[in-house]
């Protein structure tokens, strides 16, 4: 219910994709980021996971909970 209040670097989040997580009432968002440090804020608890890949490597880690 607080997706509209989610902020990335103080600006409203514009997701590349959004999807319901089963019938839990939670929503997943896919957001494209630029290189560098970012700040994600929300009036409700939120979890974040960062992932990416290149020609010879890939990565994925929790960015905060």
PDB file of N, CA, C and O in Angstrom:
ATOM      1  N   UNK A   1       0.817  -1.208   0.000  1.00  0.00           N
ATOM      2  CA  UNK A   1       0.000   0.000   0.000  1.00  0.00           C
ATOM      3  C   UNK A   1       0.856   1.265   0.000  1.00  0.00           C
ATOM      4  O   UNK A   1       0.363   2.332  -0.309  1.00  0.00           O
ATOM      5  N   UNK A   2       2.148   1.141   0.341  1.00  0.00           N
ATOM      6  CA  UNK A   2       3.021   2.322   0.397  1.00  0.00           C
ATOM      7  C   UNK A   2       3.963   2.431  -0.799  1.00  0.00           C
ATOM      8  O   UNK A   2       4.929   3.184  -0.755  1.00  0.00           O
ATOM      9  N   UNK A   3       3.698   1.695  -1.872  1.00  0.00           N
ATOM     10  CA  UNK A   3       4.580   1.745  -3.046  1.00  0.00           C
ATOM     11  C   UNK A   3       4.700   3.173  -3.566  1.00  0.00           C
ATOM     12  O   UNK A   3       5.781   3.614  -3.925  1.00  0.00           O
ATOM     13  N   UNK A   4       3.619   3.923  -3.580  1.00  0.00           N
ATOM     14  CA  UNK A   4       3.657   5.303  -4.090  1.00  0.00           C
ATOM     15  C   UNK A   4       4.505   6.213  -3.208  1.00  0.00           C
ATOM     16  O   UNK A   4       4.983   7.248  -3.664  1.00  0.00           O
ATOM     17  N   UNK A   5       4.718   5.834  -1.944  1.00  0.00           N
ATOM     18  CA  UNK A   5       5.515   6.652  -1.028  1.00  0.00           C
ATOM     19  C   UNK A   5       6.997   6.273  -1.044  1.00  0.00           C
ATOM     20  O   UNK A   5       7.816   6.942  -0.423  1.00  0.00           O
ATOM     21  N   UNK A   6       7.369   5.221  -1.760  1.00  0.00           N
ATOM     22  CA  UNK A   6       8.759   4.772  -1.848  1.00  0.00           C
ATOM     23  C   UNK A   6       9.583   5.815  -2.591  1.00  0.00           C
ATOM     24  O   UNK A   6       9.152   6.341  -3.624  1.00  0.00           O
ATOM     25  N   UNK A   7      10.773   6.144  -2.052  1.00  0.00           N
ATOM     26  CA  UNK A   7      11.645   7.157  -2.664  1.00  0.00           C
ATOM     27  C   UNK A   7      13.038   6.591  -2.891  1.00  0.00           C
ATOM     28  O   UNK A   7      13.593   5.921  -2.032  1.00  0.00           O
ATOM     29  N   UNK A   8      13.596   6.880  -4.054  1.00  0.00           N
ATOM     30  CA  UNK A   8      14.967   6.529  -4.383  1.00  0.00           C
ATOM     31  C   UNK A   8      15.699   7.832  -4.596  1.00  0.00           C
ATOM     32  O   UNK A   8      15.347   8.605  -5.504  1.00  0.00           O
ATOM     33  N   UNK A   9      16.677   8.107  -3.761  1.00  0.00           N
ATOM     34  CA  UNK A   9      17.414   9.374  -3.823  1.00  0.00           C
ATOM     35  C   UNK A   9      16.447  10.566  -3.763  1.00  0.00           C
ATOM     36  O   UNK A   9      16.558  11.530  -4.512  1.00  0.00           O
ATOM     37  N   UNK A  10      15.451  10.474  -2.896  1.00  0.00           N
ATOM     38  CA  UNK A  10      14.444  11.504  -2.610  1.00  0.00           C
ATOM     39  C   UNK A  10      13.429  11.721  -3.728  1.00  0.00           C
ATOM     40  O   UNK A  10      12.587  12.597  -3.633  1.00  0.00           O
ATOM     41  N   UNK A  11      13.482  10.929  -4.798  1.00  0.00           N
ATOM     42  CA  UNK A  11      12.529  11.060  -5.904  1.00  0.00           C
ATOM     43  C   UNK A  11      11.593   9.845  -5.913  1.00  0.00           C
ATOM     44  O   UNK A  11      11.992   8.750  -5.519  1.00  0.00           O
ATOM     45  N   UNK A  12      10.350  10.013  -6.359  1.00  0.00           N
ATOM     46  CA  UNK A  12       9.445   8.866  -6.458  1.00  0.00           C
ATOM     47  C   UNK A  12      10.053   7.760  -7.325  1.00  0.00           C
ATOM     48  O   UNK A  12      10.717   8.037  -8.323  1.00  0.00           O
ATOM     49  N   UNK A  13       9.833   6.529  -6.930  1.00  0.00           N
ATOM     50  CA  UNK A  13      10.368   5.386  -7.664  1.00  0.00           C
ATOM     51  C   UNK A  13       9.513   5.131  -8.899  1.00  0.00           C
ATOM     52  O   UNK A  13       8.287   5.081  -8.824  1.00  0.00           O
ATOM     53  N   UNK A  14      10.172   4.970 -10.041  1.00  0.00           N
ATOM     54  CA  UNK A  14       9.503   4.588 -11.286  1.00  0.00           C
ATOM     55  C   UNK A  14      10.029   3.196 -11.630  1.00  0.00           C
ATOM     56  O   UNK A  14      11.128   3.052 -12.163  1.00  0.00           O
ATOM     57  N   UNK A  15       9.262   2.150 -11.300  1.00  0.00           N
ATOM     58  CA  UNK A  15       9.763   0.793 -11.524  1.00  0.00           C
ATOM     59  C   UNK A  15       9.767   0.407 -12.991  1.00  0.00           C
ATOM     60  O   UNK A  15       8.931   0.855 -13.773  1.00  0.00           O
ATOM     61  N   UNK A  16      10.742  -0.421 -13.346  1.00  0.00           N
ATOM     62  CA  UNK A  16      10.788  -1.002 -14.691  1.00  0.00           C
ATOM     63  C   UNK A  16       9.695  -2.062 -14.812  1.00  0.00           C
ATOM     64  O   UNK A  16       9.125  -2.262 -15.864  1.00  0.00           O
ATOM     65  N   UNK A  17       9.440  -2.741 -13.689  1.00  0.00           N
ATOM     66  CA  UNK A  17       8.396  -3.760 -13.625  1.00  0.00           C
ATOM     67  C   UNK A  17       7.896  -3.844 -12.192  1.00  0.00           C
ATOM     68  O   UNK A  17       8.618  -3.532 -11.257  1.00  0.00           O
ATOM     69  N   UNK A  18       6.643  -4.230 -12.024  1.00  0.00           N
ATOM     70  CA  UNK A  18       6.100  -4.481 -10.693  1.00  0.00           C
ATOM     71  C   UNK A  18       5.234  -5.733 -10.765  1.00  0.00           C
ATOM     72  O   UNK A  18       4.669  -6.051 -11.817  1.00  0.00           O
ATOM     73  N   UNK A  19       5.158  -6.452  -9.660  1.00  0.00           N
ATOM     74  CA  UNK A  19       4.425  -7.716  -9.649  1.00  0.00           C
ATOM     75  C   UNK A  19       3.968  -8.037  -8.238  1.00  0.00           C
ATOM     76  O   UNK A  19       4.637  -7.705  -7.260  1.00  0.00           O
ATOM     77  N   UNK A  20       2.819  -8.670  -8.135  1.00  0.00           N
ATOM     78  CA  UNK A  20       2.321  -9.126  -6.840  1.00  0.00           C
ATOM     79  C   UNK A  20       3.141 -10.338  -6.409  1.00  0.00           C
ATOM     80  O   UNK A  20       3.545 -11.156  -7.236  1.00  0.00           O
ATOM     81  N   UNK A  21       3.407 -10.451  -5.122  1.00  0.00           N
ATOM     82  CA  UNK A  21       4.135 -11.607  -4.589  1.00  0.00           C
ATOM     83  C   UNK A  21       3.091 -12.570  -4.028  1.00  0.00           C
ATOM     84  O   UNK A  21       2.672 -12.464  -2.884  1.00  0.00           O
ATOM     85  N   UNK A  22       2.646 -13.461  -4.898  1.00  0.00           N
ATOM     86  CA  UNK A  22       1.597 -14.409  -4.529  1.00  0.00           C
ATOM     87  C   UNK A  22       0.349 -13.671  -4.073  1.00  0.00           C
ATOM     88  O   UNK A  22      -0.020 -12.650  -4.626  1.00  0.00           O
ATOM     89  N   UNK A  23      -0.286 -14.202  -3.041  1.00  0.00           N
ATOM     90  CA  UNK A  23      -1.462 -13.533  -2.484  1.00  0.00           C
ATOM     91  C   UNK A  23      -1.145 -12.943  -1.112  1.00  0.00           C
ATOM     92  O   UNK A  23      -2.004 -12.836  -0.253  1.00  0.00           O
ATOM     93  N   UNK A  24       0.133 -12.515  -0.929  1.00  0.00           N
ATOM     94  CA  UNK A  24       0.595 -11.993   0.355  1.00  0.00           C
ATOM     95  C   UNK A  24       0.189 -10.548   0.610  1.00  0.00           C
ATOM     96  O   UNK A  24       0.267 -10.075   1.738  1.00  0.00           O
ATOM     97  N   UNK A  25      -0.186  -9.823  -0.433  1.00  0.00           N
ATOM     98  CA  UNK A  25      -0.453  -8.399  -0.285  1.00  0.00           C
ATOM     99  C   UNK A  25       0.804  -7.556  -0.500  1.00  0.00           C
ATOM    100  O   UNK A  25       0.752  -6.337  -0.480  1.00  0.00           O
ATOM    101  N   UNK A  26       1.956  -8.224  -0.711  1.00  0.00           N
ATOM    102  CA  UNK A  26       3.214  -7.520  -0.971  1.00  0.00           C
ATOM    103  C   UNK A  26       3.422  -7.355  -2.464  1.00  0.00           C
ATOM    104  O   UNK A  26       2.910  -8.121  -3.273  1.00  0.00           O
ATOM    105  N   UNK A  27       4.216  -6.337  -2.838  1.00  0.00           N
ATOM    106  CA  UNK A  27       4.518  -6.044  -4.234  1.00  0.00           C
ATOM    107  C   UNK A  27       6.019  -6.054  -4.439  1.00  0.00           C
ATOM    108  O   UNK A  27       6.769  -5.534  -3.619  1.00  0.00           O
ATOM    109  N   UNK A  28       6.471  -6.640  -5.533  1.00  0.00           N
ATOM    110  CA  UNK A  28       7.874  -6.605  -5.921  1.00  0.00           C
ATOM    111  C   UNK A  28       8.061  -5.572  -7.020  1.00  0.00           C
ATOM    112  O   UNK A  28       7.189  -5.406  -7.874  1.00  0.00           O
ATOM    113  N   UNK A  29       9.170  -4.867  -6.983  1.00  0.00           N
ATOM    114  CA  UNK A  29       9.480  -3.862  -8.000  1.00  0.00           C
ATOM    115  C   UNK A  29      10.855  -4.126  -8.569  1.00  0.00           C
ATOM    116  O   UNK A  29      11.770  -4.509  -7.841  1.00  0.00           O
ATOM    117  N   UNK A  30      11.041  -3.901  -9.847  1.00  0.00           N
ATOM    118  CA  UNK A  30      12.359  -3.952 -10.466  1.00  0.00           C
ATOM    119  C   UNK A  30      12.713  -2.525 -10.849  1.00  0.00           C
ATOM    120  O   UNK A  30      11.957  -1.861 -11.571  1.00  0.00           O
ATOM    121  N   UNK A  31      13.859  -2.053 -10.357  1.00  0.00           N
ATOM    122  CA  UNK A  31      14.287  -0.672 -10.577  1.00  0.00           C
ATOM    123  C   UNK A  31      15.687  -0.694 -11.183  1.00  0.00           C
ATOM    124  O   UNK A  31      16.573  -1.377 -10.671  1.00  0.00           O
ATOM    125  N   UNK A  32      15.899   0.027 -12.264  1.00  0.00           N
ATOM    126  CA  UNK A  32      17.218   0.139 -12.879  1.00  0.00           C
ATOM    127  C   UNK A  32      17.971   1.255 -12.173  1.00  0.00           C
ATOM    128  O   UNK A  32      17.456   2.364 -12.017  1.00  0.00           O
ATOM    129  N   UNK A  33      19.207   0.965 -11.742  1.00  0.00           N
ATOM    130  CA  UNK A  33      20.032   1.947 -11.035  1.00  0.00           C
ATOM    131  C   UNK A  33      21.245   2.339 -11.852  1.00  0.00           C
ATOM    132  O   UNK A  33      21.760   1.550 -12.640  1.00  0.00           O
ATOM    133  N   UNK A  34      21.727   3.534 -11.620  1.00  0.00           N
ATOM    134  CA  UNK A  34      23.002   3.959 -12.184  1.00  0.00           C
ATOM    135  C   UNK A  34      24.106   3.575 -11.196  1.00  0.00           C
ATOM    136  O   UNK A  34      23.840   3.274 -10.031  1.00  0.00           O
ATOM    137  N   UNK A  35      25.330   3.602 -11.641  1.00  0.00           N
ATOM    138  CA  UNK A  35      26.466   3.309 -10.776  1.00  0.00           C
ATOM    139  C   UNK A  35      26.551   4.351  -9.670  1.00  0.00           C
ATOM    140  O   UNK A  35      26.291   5.534  -9.910  1.00  0.00           O
ATOM    141  N   UNK A  36      26.896   3.916  -8.464  1.00  0.00           N
ATOM    142  CA  UNK A  36      27.078   4.859  -7.367  1.00  0.00           C
ATOM    143  C   UNK A  36      26.248   4.501  -6.158  1.00  0.00           C
ATOM    144  O   UNK A  36      25.596   3.467  -6.108  1.00  0.00           O
ATOM    145  N   UNK A  37      26.263   5.365  -5.170  1.00  0.00           N
ATOM    146  CA  UNK A  37      25.514   5.179  -3.926  1.00  0.00           C
ATOM    147  C   UNK A  37      24.098   5.723  -4.086  1.00  0.00           C
ATOM    148  O   UNK A  37      23.897   6.735  -4.749  1.00  0.00           O
ATOM    149  N   UNK A  38      23.150   5.042  -3.457  1.00  0.00           N
ATOM    150  CA  UNK A  38      21.753   5.446  -3.532  1.00  0.00           C
ATOM    151  C   UNK A  38      21.104   5.317  -2.164  1.00  0.00           C
ATOM    152  O   UNK A  38      21.572   4.575  -1.312  1.00  0.00           O
ATOM    153  N   UNK A  39      19.997   6.010  -1.987  1.00  0.00           N
ATOM    154  CA  UNK A  39      19.236   5.969  -0.751  1.00  0.00           C
ATOM    155  C   UNK A  39      17.795   5.579  -1.079  1.00  0.00           C
ATOM    156  O   UNK A  39      17.148   6.218  -1.916  1.00  0.00           O
ATOM    157  N   UNK A  40      17.303   4.522  -0.422  1.00  0.00           N
ATOM    158  CA  UNK A  40      15.940   4.061  -0.605  1.00  0.00           C
ATOM    159  C   UNK A  40      15.192   4.287   0.696  1.00  0.00           C
ATOM    160  O   UNK A  40      15.636   3.827   1.752  1.00  0.00           O
ATOM    161  N   UNK A  41      14.087   5.030   0.656  1.00  0.00           N
ATOM    162  CA  UNK A  41      13.323   5.318   1.871  1.00  0.00           C
ATOM    163  C   UNK A  41      11.850   4.980   1.657  1.00  0.00           C
ATOM    164  O   UNK A  41      11.339   5.045   0.543  1.00  0.00           O
ATOM    165  N   UNK A  42      11.195   4.625   2.771  1.00  0.00           N
ATOM    166  CA  UNK A  42       9.786   4.269   2.741  1.00  0.00           C
ATOM    167  C   UNK A  42       9.200   4.472   4.130  1.00  0.00           C
ATOM    168  O   UNK A  42       9.893   4.266   5.126  1.00  0.00           O
ATOM    169  N   UNK A  43       7.924   4.855   4.221  1.00  0.00           N
ATOM    170  CA  UNK A  43       7.301   4.979   5.538  1.00  0.00           C
ATOM    171  C   UNK A  43       7.008   3.614   6.175  1.00  0.00           C
ATOM    172  O   UNK A  43       6.757   3.526   7.365  1.00  0.00           O
ATOM    173  N   UNK A  44       7.072   2.551   5.387  1.00  0.00           N
ATOM    174  CA  UNK A  44       6.849   1.183   5.872  1.00  0.00           C
ATOM    175  C   UNK A  44       8.125   0.373   5.691  1.00  0.00           C
ATOM    176  O   UNK A  44       8.987   0.747   4.890  1.00  0.00           O
ATOM    177  N   UNK A  45       8.253  -0.757   6.399  1.00  0.00           N
ATOM    178  CA  UNK A  45       9.426  -1.609   6.199  1.00  0.00           C
ATOM    179  C   UNK A  45       9.550  -2.044   4.730  1.00  0.00           C
ATOM    180  O   UNK A  45       8.545  -2.287   4.058  1.00  0.00           O
ATOM    181  N   UNK A  46      10.769  -2.118   4.255  1.00  0.00           N
ATOM    182  CA  UNK A  46      11.041  -2.504   2.868  1.00  0.00           C
ATOM    183  C   UNK A  46      12.331  -3.311   2.834  1.00  0.00           C
ATOM    184  O   UNK A  46      13.227  -3.107   3.646  1.00  0.00           O
ATOM    185  N   UNK A  47      12.429  -4.252   1.930  1.00  0.00           N
ATOM    186  CA  UNK A  47      13.652  -5.025   1.720  1.00  0.00           C
ATOM    187  C   UNK A  47      14.168  -4.750   0.322  1.00  0.00           C
ATOM    188  O   UNK A  47      13.397  -4.461  -0.591  1.00  0.00           O
ATOM    189  N   UNK A  48      15.472  -4.828   0.130  1.00  0.00           N
ATOM    190  CA  UNK A  48      16.063  -4.567  -1.187  1.00  0.00           C
ATOM    191  C   UNK A  48      17.119  -5.612  -1.490  1.00  0.00           C
ATOM    192  O   UNK A  48      17.849  -6.057  -0.602  1.00  0.00           O
ATOM    193  N   UNK A  49      17.194  -6.000  -2.744  1.00  0.00           N
ATOM    194  CA  UNK A  49      18.181  -6.963  -3.221  1.00  0.00           C
ATOM    195  C   UNK A  49      18.761  -6.412  -4.511  1.00  0.00           C
ATOM    196  O   UNK A  49      18.017  -5.971  -5.397  1.00  0.00           O
ATOM    197  N   UNK A  50      20.074  -6.392  -4.616  1.00  0.00           N
ATOM    198  CA  UNK A  50      20.768  -5.861  -5.792  1.00  0.00           C
ATOM    199  C   UNK A  50      21.350  -7.033  -6.572  1.00  0.00           C
ATOM    200  O   UNK A  50      21.927  -7.954  -5.987  1.00  0.00           O
ATOM    201  N   UNK A  51      21.199  -7.008  -7.898  1.00  0.00           N
ATOM    202  CA  UNK A  51      21.810  -8.048  -8.720  1.00  0.00           C
ATOM    203  C   UNK A  51      22.230  -7.461 -10.056  1.00  0.00           C
ATOM    204  O   UNK A  51      21.750  -6.408 -10.480  1.00  0.00           O
ATOM    205  N   UNK A  52      23.153  -8.131 -10.707  1.00  0.00           N
ATOM    206  CA  UNK A  52      23.623  -7.694 -12.017  1.00  0.00           C
ATOM    207  C   UNK A  52      24.519  -8.743 -12.627  1.00  0.00           C
ATOM    208  O   UNK A  52      24.840  -9.755 -12.001  1.00  0.00           O
ATOM    209  N   UNK A  53      24.952  -8.522 -13.847  1.00  0.00           N
ATOM    210  CA  UNK A  53      25.808  -9.465 -14.532  1.00  0.00           C
ATOM    211  C   UNK A  53      26.579  -8.762 -15.634  1.00  0.00           C
ATOM    212  O   UNK A  53      26.226  -7.688 -16.070  1.00  0.00           O
ATOM    213  N   UNK A  54      27.645  -9.411 -16.037  1.00  0.00           N
ATOM    214  CA  UNK A  54      28.493  -8.916 -17.114  1.00  0.00           C
ATOM    215  C   UNK A  54      28.908 -10.082 -17.989  1.00  0.00           C
ATOM    216  O   UNK A  54      28.362 -11.183 -17.888  1.00  0.00           O
ATOM    217  N   UNK A  55      29.920  -9.900 -18.816  1.00  0.00           N
ATOM    218  CA  UNK A  55      30.371 -10.952 -19.728  1.00  0.00           C
ATOM    219  C   UNK A  55      30.928 -12.163 -18.997  1.00  0.00           C
ATOM    220  O   UNK A  55      30.735 -13.304 -19.430  1.00  0.00           O
ATOM    221  N   UNK A  56      31.624 -11.935 -17.870  1.00  0.00           N
ATOM    222  CA  UNK A  56      32.300 -13.031 -17.197  1.00  0.00           C
ATOM    223  C   UNK A  56      31.973 -13.136 -15.712  1.00  0.00           C
ATOM    224  O   UNK A  56      32.598 -13.908 -14.998  1.00  0.00           O
ATOM    225  N   UNK A  57      31.034 -12.360 -15.225  1.00  0.00           N
ATOM    226  CA  UNK A  57      30.728 -12.427 -13.792  1.00  0.00           C
ATOM    227  C   UNK A  57      29.279 -12.021 -13.524  1.00  0.00           C
ATOM    228  O   UNK A  57      28.576 -11.548 -14.402  1.00  0.00           O
ATOM    229  N   UNK A  58      28.858 -12.269 -12.305  1.00  0.00           N
ATOM    230  CA  UNK A  58      27.529 -11.847 -11.868  1.00  0.00           C
ATOM    231  C   UNK A  58      27.580 -11.615 -10.363  1.00  0.00           C
ATOM    232  O   UNK A  58      28.528 -12.024  -9.695  1.00  0.00           O
ATOM    233  N   UNK A  59      26.577 -10.958  -9.826  1.00  0.00           N
ATOM    234  CA  UNK A  59      26.544 -10.698  -8.406  1.00  0.00           C
ATOM    235  C   UNK A  59      25.110 -10.558  -7.932  1.00  0.00           C
ATOM    236  O   UNK A  59      24.202 -10.308  -8.727  1.00  0.00           O
ATOM    237  N   UNK A  60      24.914 -10.714  -6.659  1.00  0.00           N
ATOM    238  CA  UNK A  60      23.625 -10.510  -6.035  1.00  0.00           C
ATOM    239  C   UNK A  60      23.811 -10.441  -4.528  1.00  0.00           C
ATOM    240  O   UNK A  60      24.567 -11.232  -3.970  1.00  0.00           O
ATOM    241  N   UNK A  61      23.192  -9.471  -3.876  1.00  0.00           N
ATOM    242  CA  UNK A  61      23.324  -9.334  -2.435  1.00  0.00           C
ATOM    243  C   UNK A  61      22.164  -8.499  -1.873  1.00  0.00           C
ATOM    244  O   UNK A  61      21.548  -7.726  -2.594  1.00  0.00           O
ATOM    245  N   UNK A  62      21.882  -8.694  -0.590  1.00  0.00           N
ATOM    246  CA  UNK A  62      20.862  -7.872   0.042  1.00  0.00           C
ATOM    247  C   UNK A  62      21.437  -6.469   0.228  1.00  0.00           C
ATOM    248  O   UNK A  62      22.572  -6.287   0.616  1.00  0.00           O
ATOM    249  N   UNK A  63      20.609  -5.478  -0.087  1.00  0.00           N
ATOM    250  CA  UNK A  63      21.052  -4.097   0.008  1.00  0.00           C
ATOM    251  C   UNK A  63      20.528  -3.457   1.285  1.00  0.00           C
ATOM    252  O   UNK A  63      20.943  -2.387   1.666  1.00  0.00           O
ATOM    253  N   UNK A  64      19.615  -4.111   1.944  1.00  0.00           N
ATOM    254  CA  UNK A  64      19.079  -3.593   3.185  1.00  0.00           C
ATOM    255  C   UNK A  64      17.717  -4.179   3.479  1.00  0.00           C
ATOM    256  O   UNK A  64      17.019  -4.618   2.574  1.00  0.00           O
ATOM    257  N   UNK A  65      17.389  -4.237   4.740  1.00  0.00           N
ATOM    258  CA  UNK A  65      16.083  -4.745   5.167  1.00  0.00           C
ATOM    259  C   UNK A  65      15.550  -3.856   6.257  1.00  0.00           C
ATOM    260  O   UNK A  65      16.276  -3.255   6.976  1.00  0.00           O
TER     261      UNK A  65
END
